[in-house]
Coordinates of C-alpha atoms and ligand atoms in Angstrom, one line a residue:
Chain A
M1 CA -7.5 -0.3 -2.8
E2 CA -8.4 -3.3 -0.9
R3 CA -5.2 -5.4 -0.9
R4 CA -2.5 -5.2 1.5
N5 CA 0.2 -2.8 0.1
R6 CA 3.8 -1.7 1.1
I7 CA 6.4 0.7 -0.1
K8 CA 10.0 1.1 1.4
L9 CA 12.0 4.3 0.8
E10 CA 15.6 5.5 1.4
M11 CA 16.2 9.1 1.2
L12 CA 19.2 11.6 1.6
C13 CA 19.2 13.6 4.8
V14 CA 18.5 16.9 3.3
S15 CA 15.8 19.1 4.4
E16 CA 14.0 19.4 1.1
N17 CA 13.0 15.7 1.8
E18 CA 10.6 16.7 4.5
A19 CA 8.2 18.0 2.1
I20 CA 8.8 15.0 -0.3
A21 CA 8.5 12.5 2.5
R22 CA 5.2 13.7 3.7
N23 CA 3.9 14.2 0.2
I24 CA 4.8 10.6 -0.7
A25 CA 2.8 9.5 2.4
A26 CA -0.2 11.4 1.1
V27 CA 0.3 9.7 -2.2
F28 CA 0.5 6.3 -0.5
V29 CA -2.5 6.8 1.6
A30 CA -4.8 8.8 -0.6
P31 CA -6.0 5.5 -2.6
L32 CA -7.6 4.2 0.9
D33 CA -9.9 7.2 0.8
P34 CA -8.9 9.0 4.0
T35 CA -10.7 12.1 5.1
V36 CA -8.9 15.4 4.7
E37 CA -8.5 15.5 8.5
E38 CA -6.6 12.0 8.5
L39 CA -4.4 12.9 5.6
T40 CA -3.3 16.0 7.3
E41 CA -2.6 14.4 10.4
I42 CA -0.5 11.5 8.6
K43 CA 1.5 14.4 6.6
T44 CA 2.2 16.3 9.9
A45 CA 3.4 13.5 11.7
V46 CA 5.6 12.1 9.0
S47 CA 7.0 15.8 8.7
E48 CA 7.9 15.8 12.5
A49 CA 9.6 12.3 12.4
V50 CA 11.6 13.1 9.1
S51 CA 12.6 16.5 10.2
N52 CA 13.9 15.0 13.7
A53 CA 16.0 12.7 11.6
I54 CA 17.3 15.4 9.5
L55 CA 17.8 17.7 12.3
H56 CA 19.1 15.5 15.1
A57 CA 20.2 12.0 13.9
Y58 CA 23.3 12.8 12.1
G59 CA 25.1 15.7 13.8
A60 CA 27.5 17.7 11.7
E61 CA 28.3 15.3 8.8
K62 CA 24.7 15.2 7.6
D63 CA 25.2 12.5 4.8
G64 CA 23.4 9.7 6.3
S65 CA 20.1 8.3 4.9
I66 CA 16.6 8.0 6.2
Y67 CA 14.5 4.8 5.7
L68 CA 10.7 5.0 5.5
E69 CA 8.4 2.0 5.3
M70 CA 4.8 2.6 4.8
E71 CA 2.3 -0.3 4.9
A72 CA -1.5 -0.6 4.8
D73 CA -3.4 -3.5 5.6
T74 CA -7.0 -4.5 4.4
S75 CA -8.7 -3.0 7.5
G76 CA -7.4 0.6 7.0
K77 CA -4.6 0.5 9.3
I78 CA -1.6 2.6 8.3
T79 CA 1.8 1.9 9.7
I80 CA 4.6 4.2 9.0
I81 CA 8.2 3.8 9.9
V82 CA 10.8 6.5 9.9
E83 CA 14.3 5.3 10.7
D84 CA 17.6 6.5 10.8
R85 CA 21.2 5.3 11.8
G86 CA 22.4 8.4 13.5
I87 CA 23.3 9.1 17.1
G88 CA 20.3 7.6 18.7
I89 CA 18.4 9.2 21.9
E90 CA 19.7 8.6 25.5
D91 CA 16.5 9.0 27.3
V92 CA 13.5 8.3 25.0
K93 CA 10.9 9.1 27.7
K94 CA 12.4 12.6 28.4
A95 CA 12.8 13.1 24.7
M96 CA 9.0 12.7 24.2
E97 CA 7.9 15.1 27.0
P98 CA 6.4 18.4 25.5
L99 CA 8.8 21.1 25.2
F100 CA 11.9 19.1 25.6
T101 CA 14.5 19.9 23.0
T102 CA 18.1 19.5 22.6
G103 CA 18.1 21.7 19.4
D104 CA 18.4 25.4 19.4
S105 CA 16.1 26.2 22.2
R106 CA 14.9 29.7 20.6
E107 CA 14.0 27.9 17.3
R108 CA 13.1 24.5 18.1
S109 CA 10.0 23.7 20.4
G110 CA 10.3 20.4 21.3
M111 CA 6.9 19.7 20.4
G112 CA 7.6 17.3 17.6
F113 CA 6.9 14.0 19.4
T114 CA 3.8 15.7 21.1
V115 CA 2.3 16.4 17.7
M116 CA 3.1 13.0 16.4
E117 CA 1.1 11.5 19.3
S118 CA -1.6 13.8 19.1
F119 CA -2.1 13.4 15.4
M120 CA -1.7 9.7 15.3
D121 CA -3.3 6.6 17.2
K122 CA 0.0 5.4 18.5
V123 CA 3.8 6.2 18.2
Q124 CA 6.5 4.0 19.2
V125 CA 10.1 5.1 19.5
D126 CA 12.9 2.5 19.6
S127 CA 16.4 4.2 20.0
S128 CA 19.6 3.6 21.3
P129 CA 22.6 5.8 21.6
G130 CA 25.0 5.2 18.6
K131 CA 22.6 3.0 17.0
G132 CA 19.9 5.1 15.3
T133 CA 16.3 5.7 16.0
K134 CA 13.1 4.0 14.6
V135 CA 9.9 6.0 15.0
T136 CA 6.7 3.7 14.3
L137 CA 3.4 5.7 13.3
I138 CA 0.3 4.0 13.5
K139 CA -3.2 5.2 12.6
S140 CA -6.4 3.3 11.7
L141 CA -8.4 5.2 9.1
D142 CA -12.1 5.7 9.9
R143 CA -13.6 3.5 7.1
I144 CA -17.3 4.2 7.6
H145 CA -17.5 6.8 5.0
G146 CA -15.6 4.6 2.6
F147 CA -16.2 1.5 0.6
Chain B
M1 CA 6.8 29.3 1.4
E2 CA 6.8 32.8 0.6
I3 CA 6.4 35.9 2.8
T4 CA 5.2 39.5 2.4
F5 CA 5.5 42.5 4.8
E6 CA 3.4 45.3 5.8
M7 CA 4.1 47.9 8.5
I8 CA 1.2 49.7 10.3
D9 CA 2.8 52.2 12.9
D10 CA 5.2 50.0 14.8
I11 CA 3.6 46.7 13.9
L12 CA 5.2 44.5 11.5
I13 CA 2.6 42.3 9.6
S14 CA 4.1 39.1 8.1
V15 CA 2.0 37.3 5.7
L16 CA 3.2 33.7 5.2
S17 CA 2.0 31.5 2.4
G18 CA 2.8 27.9 1.5
E19 CA 4.2 25.1 3.6
L20 CA 5.9 25.8 6.8
D21 CA 8.3 23.2 8.0
H22 CA 11.8 22.9 9.3
H23 CA 13.2 23.5 5.7
S24 CA 11.5 26.4 4.9
S25 CA 11.2 28.0 8.7
G26 CA 14.9 28.7 8.5
E27 CA 14.9 31.4 5.8
I28 CA 11.6 32.8 6.8
R29 CA 12.9 33.3 10.5
D30 CA 15.9 35.3 9.0
T31 CA 13.9 37.3 6.8
I32 CA 11.2 38.2 9.3
D33 CA 14.2 39.1 12.0
H34 CA 16.2 41.3 9.3
T35 CA 12.8 43.2 8.4
Y36 CA 11.9 43.6 12.0
D37 CA 15.2 45.3 12.7
T38 CA 15.5 47.4 9.4
F39 CA 12.1 49.0 10.0
Q40 CA 12.5 49.2 13.8
A41 CA 9.4 47.5 14.3
K42 CA 7.9 47.0 17.8
H43 CA 5.1 44.2 17.7
I44 CA 4.9 41.4 15.1
I45 CA 1.8 39.8 13.5
L46 CA 2.2 36.5 11.9
S47 CA -0.5 35.6 9.3
F48 CA -1.0 31.9 8.7
E49 CA -4.1 32.5 6.5
E50 CA -2.3 31.2 3.5
V51 CA -0.2 28.5 5.1
T52 CA -1.3 25.2 3.4
F53 CA 0.8 23.2 5.8
M54 CA 2.7 23.6 9.2
D55 CA 4.2 21.3 11.6
S56 CA 5.8 22.1 15.0
S57 CA 8.4 24.3 13.2
G58 CA 5.6 26.8 13.3
V59 CA 5.8 26.9 17.1
G60 CA 9.5 27.3 17.2
L61 CA 8.8 30.2 14.6
I62 CA 6.5 32.1 17.0
M63 CA 8.5 31.4 20.1
G64 CA 11.7 32.8 18.3
R65 CA 9.9 35.9 17.5
Y66 CA 8.4 36.2 20.9
N67 CA 11.9 36.3 22.3
K68 CA 12.9 38.9 19.7
V69 CA 9.9 41.3 20.4
R70 CA 10.3 41.0 24.0
E71 CA 13.7 42.7 23.7
R72 CA 11.7 45.8 22.7
K73 CA 8.9 45.3 24.9
G74 CA 6.8 44.2 21.8
K75 CA 4.1 41.7 21.8
I76 CA 3.3 39.0 19.1
A77 CA 0.0 37.8 17.7
V78 CA -0.9 35.2 15.3
V79 CA -3.9 35.4 12.8
G80 CA -5.8 33.2 10.3
C81 CA -4.8 29.8 12.0
N82 CA -6.8 27.0 10.4
E83 CA -7.9 23.8 12.5
Y84 CA -4.7 22.0 12.4
I85 CA -2.4 25.0 13.1
T86 CA -4.7 25.8 15.9
R87 CA -4.3 22.2 17.5
I88 CA -0.7 22.5 17.3
L89 CA -0.5 25.9 18.9
D90 CA -2.9 24.6 21.5
L91 CA -0.6 21.6 22.3
A92 CA 2.3 23.9 22.8
G93 CA 0.3 26.3 24.9
I94 CA 1.3 29.2 22.7
Y95 CA -1.3 31.4 24.0
T96 CA 0.6 32.0 27.1
I97 CA 2.9 34.2 24.7
A98 CA 1.1 35.2 21.8
R99 CA -2.7 36.1 21.2
C100 CA -4.7 34.6 18.3
F101 CA -6.9 36.5 16.0
V102 CA -9.2 35.7 13.2
S103 CA -7.9 38.7 10.8
T104 CA -5.0 41.1 10.8
K105 CA -7.4 43.9 11.4
E106 CA -8.6 42.7 14.6
A107 CA -5.0 42.1 15.8
V108 CA -4.0 45.5 14.8
A109 CA -6.9 47.1 16.5
A110 CA -5.9 45.2 19.7
F111 CA -2.3 46.1 19.5
E112 CA -3.5 49.9 18.9
E113 CA -5.9 49.6 22.0
G114 CA -3.8 47.7 24.4
G115 CA -2.2 49.8 27.1
E116 CA 0.9 48.6 29.1
G117 CA -1.6 47.4 31.8
E118 CA -3.3 44.7 29.9
I119 CA -2.5 41.2 30.8
W120 CA -1.8 40.2 27.2
N121 CA 0.1 37.4 27.4
A122 CA -2.2 35.4 29.9
E123 CA -5.3 36.0 27.5
T124 CA -6.5 33.3 25.2
E125 CA -9.3 33.5 22.6
Chain C
M1 CA 15.7 22.8 -4.7
E2 CA 19.3 23.3 -6.0
R3 CA 20.9 20.3 -4.2
R4 CA 21.5 17.1 -5.8
N5 CA 18.8 14.7 -4.4
R6 CA 17.8 11.1 -4.5
I7 CA 15.3 8.6 -3.3
K8 CA 15.1 4.9 -3.6
L9 CA 11.9 3.0 -3.4
E10 CA 10.8 -0.8 -3.1
M11 CA 7.3 -1.7 -3.8
L12 CA 5.2 -4.5 -4.2
C13 CA 4.0 -5.9 -7.8
V14 CA 0.6 -4.8 -7.4
S15 CA -1.3 -2.8 -10.0
E16 CA -2.5 -0.3 -7.6
N17 CA 1.3 0.9 -7.3
E18 CA 1.1 2.2 -11.1
A19 CA -0.5 5.2 -9.9
I20 CA 1.6 5.3 -6.5
A21 CA 4.7 5.2 -8.4
R22 CA 3.8 8.0 -10.9
N23 CA 2.5 10.2 -8.2
I24 CA 5.5 9.8 -6.2
A25 CA 7.5 10.7 -9.3
A26 CA 5.6 13.9 -9.5
V27 CA 6.2 14.6 -5.7
F28 CA 9.9 14.0 -6.4
V29 CA 10.0 16.4 -9.4
A30 CA 7.6 19.0 -8.4
P31 CA 10.2 21.2 -6.2
L32 CA 12.4 21.3 -9.3
D33 CA 9.6 23.5 -10.9
P34 CA 8.8 21.7 -13.9
T35 CA 6.3 22.6 -16.5
V36 CA 2.9 20.8 -16.5
E37 CA 4.1 19.3 -19.8
E38 CA 7.3 17.8 -18.2
L39 CA 5.2 16.5 -15.2
T40 CA 2.7 14.9 -17.3
E41 CA 5.6 13.2 -19.5
I42 CA 7.5 12.0 -16.5
K43 CA 4.4 10.5 -15.0
T44 CA 3.4 8.8 -18.0
A45 CA 6.9 7.3 -18.6
V46 CA 6.9 5.9 -14.8
S47 CA 3.4 4.7 -15.5
E48 CA 4.5 2.6 -18.5
A49 CA 7.8 1.3 -17.0
V50 CA 6.2 0.2 -13.6
S51 CA 3.1 -1.3 -15.5
N52 CA 5.5 -3.5 -17.5
A53 CA 7.2 -4.8 -14.5
I54 CA 3.7 -5.5 -12.8
L55 CA 2.5 -7.0 -16.2
H56 CA 5.2 -8.9 -17.5
A57 CA 8.1 -9.4 -15.1
Y58 CA 6.8 -12.0 -12.6
G59 CA 4.7 -14.1 -14.6
A60 CA 2.0 -16.0 -12.4
E61 CA 3.5 -15.9 -9.1
K62 CA 3.2 -12.0 -8.8
D63 CA 4.9 -11.7 -5.6
G64 CA 8.2 -9.8 -6.8
S65 CA 9.1 -6.4 -6.1
I66 CA 9.8 -3.3 -8.3
Y67 CA 12.8 -1.2 -7.4
L68 CA 12.6 2.7 -8.2
E69 CA 15.4 5.1 -7.8
M70 CA 14.8 8.9 -8.8
E71 CA 17.7 11.2 -9.0
A72 CA 18.1 14.8 -9.6
D73 CA 21.0 16.9 -10.5
T74 CA 21.8 20.5 -9.8
S75 CA 21.2 21.2 -13.4
G76 CA 17.7 19.8 -13.6
K77 CA 18.4 16.4 -14.8
I78 CA 16.1 13.8 -13.8
T79 CA 17.2 10.0 -13.8
I80 CA 14.4 7.4 -13.0
I81 CA 15.4 3.8 -13.0
V82 CA 12.7 1.3 -12.8
E83 CA 14.0 -2.1 -12.1
D84 CA 12.5 -5.7 -11.5
R85 CA 14.1 -9.1 -10.9
G86 CA 11.7 -11.0 -12.9
I87 CA 11.8 -13.0 -16.2
G88 CA 13.8 -10.4 -18.4
I89 CA 13.5 -9.7 -22.0
E90 CA 15.0 -12.0 -24.6
D91 CA 15.2 -9.4 -27.5
V92 CA 15.1 -5.8 -26.2
K93 CA 15.3 -4.2 -29.8
K94 CA 12.2 -6.2 -30.9
A95 CA 10.4 -5.5 -27.5
M96 CA 11.0 -1.7 -27.9
E97 CA 9.3 -1.7 -31.3
P98 CA 6.2 0.0 -31.6
L99 CA 3.0 -2.2 -31.3
F100 CA 5.3 -5.3 -30.3
T101 CA 3.5 -7.1 -27.3
T102 CA 3.8 -10.5 -25.7
G103 CA 0.6 -9.4 -23.5
D104 CA -2.8 -10.3 -24.5
S105 CA -2.8 -8.8 -28.0
R106 CA -6.4 -7.7 -27.8
E107 CA -6.0 -5.5 -24.8
R108 CA -2.0 -4.6 -24.7
S109 CA -1.0 -2.2 -27.5
G110 CA 2.7 -2.8 -27.4
M111 CA 3.2 0.9 -27.2
G112 CA 4.7 1.2 -23.7
F113 CA 8.4 1.6 -24.7
T114 CA 7.5 4.0 -27.5
V115 CA 5.6 6.2 -25.2
M116 CA 8.5 6.2 -23.1
E117 CA 10.9 7.1 -25.8
S118 CA 8.6 9.8 -27.0
F119 CA 8.0 11.4 -23.7
M120 CA 11.5 11.3 -22.2
D121 CA 15.0 12.4 -23.4
K122 CA 16.5 8.9 -23.4
V123 CA 15.5 5.4 -22.5
Q124 CA 17.8 2.7 -21.7
V125 CA 16.8 -0.8 -21.4
D126 CA 19.0 -3.4 -19.8
S127 CA 17.8 -6.9 -19.5
S128 CA 18.7 -10.3 -19.7
P129 CA 16.4 -13.4 -19.5
G130 CA 16.1 -14.8 -16.0
K131 CA 17.9 -11.9 -14.3
G132 CA 15.2 -9.1 -14.6
T133 CA 15.0 -5.9 -16.3
K134 CA 16.3 -2.3 -15.7
V135 CA 14.7 0.7 -17.5
T136 CA 16.4 4.1 -17.2
L137 CA 14.3 7.0 -18.0
I138 CA 16.3 10.4 -18.3
K139 CA 14.9 13.9 -19.1
S140 CA 16.4 17.2 -18.6
L141 CA 14.0 19.9 -17.4
D142 CA 13.9 23.1 -19.2
R143 CA 15.2 25.5 -16.5
I144 CA 14.7 28.9 -18.5
H145 CA 11.5 29.6 -16.7
G146 CA 12.8 28.5 -13.5
F147 CA 15.3 30.0 -10.9
Chain D
M1 CA -11.4 5.6 -12.6
E2 CA -15.3 6.0 -13.2
I3 CA -17.5 5.4 -16.0
T4 CA -21.0 6.3 -17.1
F5 CA -23.1 5.4 -20.2
E6 CA -25.6 6.7 -22.5
M7 CA -27.2 5.1 -25.5
I8 CA -28.3 7.1 -28.4
D9 CA -30.0 4.9 -30.9
D10 CA -27.4 2.1 -31.4
I11 CA -24.5 4.2 -30.2
L12 CA -23.0 3.3 -26.6
I13 CA -21.6 6.7 -25.3
S14 CA -19.0 5.7 -22.5
V15 CA -17.9 8.7 -20.3
L16 CA -14.6 7.9 -18.6
S17 CA -13.4 10.1 -15.7
G18 CA -10.2 9.7 -13.5
E19 CA -7.0 8.0 -14.3
L20 CA -6.8 5.3 -17.1
D21 CA -3.8 3.0 -16.5
H22 CA -3.3 -0.8 -16.6
H23 CA -4.7 -1.1 -13.1
S24 CA -8.1 0.7 -14.0
S25 CA -8.4 -0.3 -17.6
G26 CA -9.1 -4.0 -16.8
E27 CA -12.3 -3.2 -14.8
I28 CA -13.5 -0.5 -17.1
R29 CA -12.8 -2.8 -20.2
D30 CA -15.2 -5.5 -18.7
T31 CA -17.9 -2.8 -17.9
I32 CA -17.9 -1.4 -21.5
D33 CA -18.1 -4.8 -22.8
H34 CA -20.8 -6.0 -20.6
T35 CA -22.8 -2.8 -21.3
Y36 CA -22.3 -3.0 -25.0
D37 CA -23.6 -6.6 -25.0
T38 CA -26.5 -5.9 -22.5
F39 CA -27.9 -3.0 -24.7
Q40 CA -27.1 -4.8 -28.1
A41 CA -25.3 -1.6 -29.1
K42 CA -23.5 -1.4 -32.5
H43 CA -21.1 1.7 -32.3
I44 CA -19.1 3.0 -29.4
I45 CA -18.1 6.4 -28.5
L46 CA -15.3 6.8 -25.7
S47 CA -15.3 10.2 -24.1
F48 CA -11.9 11.2 -22.7
E49 CA -12.9 14.5 -21.6
E50 CA -12.8 13.8 -17.9
V51 CA -9.8 11.7 -18.0
T52 CA -7.0 13.3 -16.1
F53 CA -4.1 10.8 -16.8
M54 CA -3.8 8.0 -19.5
D55 CA -0.9 6.0 -20.5
S56 CA -0.8 3.4 -23.3
S57 CA -3.2 1.3 -21.5
G58 CA -5.8 3.6 -23.2
V59 CA -4.6 2.5 -26.8
G60 CA -5.1 -1.1 -25.7
L61 CA -8.4 0.0 -24.4
I62 CA -9.4 1.4 -27.9
M63 CA -8.1 -1.4 -29.9
G64 CA -10.0 -4.0 -27.9
R65 CA -13.1 -2.1 -28.2
Y66 CA -12.5 -1.9 -32.1
N67 CA -12.3 -5.6 -32.0
K68 CA -15.5 -5.9 -30.2
V69 CA -17.4 -3.5 -32.5
R70 CA -16.1 -4.9 -35.8
E71 CA -18.0 -8.2 -34.9
R72 CA -21.2 -6.2 -35.3
K73 CA -19.9 -4.2 -38.1
G74 CA -19.8 -1.2 -35.7
K75 CA -17.5 1.8 -35.5
I76 CA -15.7 3.5 -32.8
A77 CA -15.1 7.0 -32.0
V78 CA -13.2 8.8 -29.5
V79 CA -14.0 12.5 -28.2
G80 CA -12.4 15.0 -26.0
C81 CA -8.8 14.0 -25.9
N82 CA -6.5 16.4 -24.3
E83 CA -2.9 17.1 -25.7
Y84 CA -1.2 14.2 -24.0
I85 CA -3.7 11.6 -24.9
T86 CA -3.7 12.9 -28.4
R87 CA 0.0 12.3 -28.6
I88 CA -0.1 8.8 -27.2
L89 CA -3.0 7.9 -29.9
D90 CA -0.8 9.6 -32.6
L91 CA 2.0 7.5 -31.8
A92 CA 0.1 4.3 -31.9
G93 CA -1.6 5.4 -35.2
I94 CA -5.1 4.8 -33.6
Y95 CA -6.7 7.0 -36.3
T96 CA -6.7 4.2 -38.7
I97 CA -9.1 2.4 -36.7
A98 CA -11.0 5.2 -34.6
R99 CA -12.1 8.7 -35.5
C100 CA -11.5 11.5 -33.1
F101 CA -14.0 14.3 -32.6
V102 CA -14.0 17.4 -30.3
S103 CA -17.3 16.7 -28.5
T104 CA -19.6 13.7 -28.3
K105 CA -22.3 15.8 -30.2
E106 CA -20.2 15.8 -33.2
A107 CA -19.3 12.1 -32.9
V108 CA -23.0 11.3 -32.7
A109 CA -23.7 13.4 -35.8
A110 CA -21.2 11.6 -37.8
F111 CA -22.4 8.2 -36.9
E112 CA -26.0 9.1 -37.7
E113 CA -24.9 10.6 -41.1
G114 CA -22.1 8.2 -42.1
G115 CA -23.3 5.5 -44.6
E116 CA -21.6 2.3 -45.4
G117 CA -19.7 3.9 -48.2
E118 CA -17.6 6.3 -46.1
I119 CA -14.1 5.5 -45.6
W120 CA -14.4 6.0 -42.1
N121 CA -11.3 4.2 -40.7
A122 CA -8.8 5.8 -43.1
E123 CA -9.9 9.4 -42.0
T124 CA -8.2 11.3 -39.6
E125 CA -8.8 14.8 -38.2
Ligands
LIG1 N1 16.0 10.8 15.1 C1 16.4 11.4 16.3 N2 17.7 11.2 16.5 C2 18.4 11.7 17.7 N3 17.7 12.4 18.5 C3 16.3 12.8 18.3 C4 15.8 12.3 17.1 N4 14.3 12.6 17.2 C5 14.2 13.1 18.2 N5 15.6 13.4 18.9 C6 15.7 14.0 20.2 O1 14.4 14.2 20.9 C7 14.2 15.6 21.0 C8 12.8 16.1 21.2 O2 12.3 15.9 19.9 P1 11.0 16.8 19.3 O3 10.0 16.3 20.5 O4 10.7 16.3 17.9 O5 11.3 18.3 19.5 P2 12.4 19.1 18.6 O6 12.4 18.4 17.3 O7 11.7 20.4 18.5 O8 13.6 19.1 19.4 C9 15.2 16.3 20.2 O9 15.5 17.6 20.6 C10 16.2 15.4 20.0 O10 17.1 15.6 21.1
LIG2 N1 9.7 -5.4 -17.1 C1 9.7 -6.4 -18.1 N2 9.9 -7.8 -18.0 C2 9.8 -8.6 -18.8 N3 9.4 -8.3 -20.0 C3 9.0 -7.0 -20.5 C4 9.3 -6.0 -19.6 N4 8.9 -4.7 -19.9 C5 8.7 -5.0 -21.4 N5 8.7 -6.2 -21.5 C6 8.2 -7.0 -22.8 O1 8.3 -6.0 -24.0 C7 7.0 -6.0 -24.7 C8 6.7 -4.6 -25.1 O2 6.5 -3.9 -23.9 P1 5.7 -2.3 -24.1 O3 6.4 -1.5 -25.3 O4 5.7 -1.6 -22.8 O5 4.2 -2.7 -24.5 P2 3.1 -3.8 -23.7 O6 3.3 -3.3 -22.4 O7 1.9 -3.1 -24.1 O8 3.3 -5.2 -24.2 C9 6.1 -6.6 -23.7 O9 5.0 -7.2 -24.3 C10 7.0 -7.7 -22.8 O10 7.0 -8.6 -23.7

């Protein structure tokens, strides 16, 4: 695929959609001829961001939506935005520290953002309390092996 | 995600297969804890050999089981981690609480040999 | 998956998205444990509907969007809506006849709607000239072999 | 979608592989027509054995090639159609313009045998 492409998605905040979201990311990226490594990294980062929205964004009510936007430009740069309209994050810097979690600390590792940062080229988090969270994941595919 | 169990002496071997994420880890966690209690096991081996996808929920799963086995002075080992799983476990510094082995056989051998004096937790592979 | 689920998608009207759309449908339906036959039928019907939007809806400009909505209820009934805001169809009944096409008749078969109807339980087409076209594809998965 | 060609006498054998839809059929169509002209072929065999997905664009592809070979009094055959491809071709009544064979070998044999008198087009398998 050489043209610029973009898809937007809205999905229910149910944990079954973690797998659906990361597999859709794989479907979107696959025509760009990624390596297995790149594909796995992107799937993992999307899984982390979507899990966070499902787990942390909407508190007890759980009937919010998650919004995804996936974009590919002609150079092989992938931008994936995962957005919710939930409770937001008070201190983004702190939230992004390894092992920091407000979840059940015996079961959540607080490694979500750390994994996203390790697996993508760039991770940007825009969030404000009460307004929701927008996570932007960016990765440029290594096109040397491609067309 | 599926899970099968085997007991060797006081070691509960949990073989995970499929995709491990926040969605699937909840059920898996309950199943492991229930089986651990039922069989009065001491140690836990988590086999990731057949895990086709894992995100940081896997770290939470290991940490949670670590807290569980500690109550009985047990230890935890992970086996068969692929490159991506290893990267995530490395990021989390998981090897301060769990040792990693290539195969279940090696993990069992290490459990059977390991005396109380061994600095198990500080060791990494 | 036992809960009701729904995803909504918006994609660019480029022909690369035919494959992306049908593979997303496969990703959405896969957790419901469909047979290979059901999965192939759904992918094929989605491919037809999305190709039609790309090929017929927006004429020369080609910069419209396609809107997809995929829904699964607890009984295993799948509803997929493929919608465009393009030129619409003057005579829906005629358009749905086998071999009828307004496309290049040496290369288009006019079999799109016929394939959709053969591969799904129900196909509904709502369209009016100038307003766009909404194709609703419905199929109940045979759950006997499932959970 | 990829395509490879082979010529046997005046028959152009086109082996398609991958997913055949409106997107991929455009390029494939041009490639087949160009090769047909370059090699001055008469008949065309389209092999679908390695086609992993096909929608009604496949019908358009066959119909278009049928119109092409007719100009040289050639015939067209399709081979290796799976269950789903067969269902789509059946719906379109494609067997009034193209014969279907299990393998390329059989299709070639039929072309080599078939005289002008044979009611090729009306026959179905
Ligand atoms: N979408 C979100 N909405 C609200 N809070 C969030 C969101 N994503 C992350 N957080 C906060 O950031 C913390 C750290 O996230 P992360 O590093 O992914 O680890 P974990 O999910 O294991 O807690 C979370 O515990 C939560 O407090
Ligand atoms: N989304 C659409 N917008 C406008 N016209 C459409 C749309 N979908 C189908 N049509 C019309 O209906 C006709 C028949 O469609 P179809 O049976 O899919 O065959 P084909 O796509 O091969 O023409 C098309 O040729 C076109 O005129």
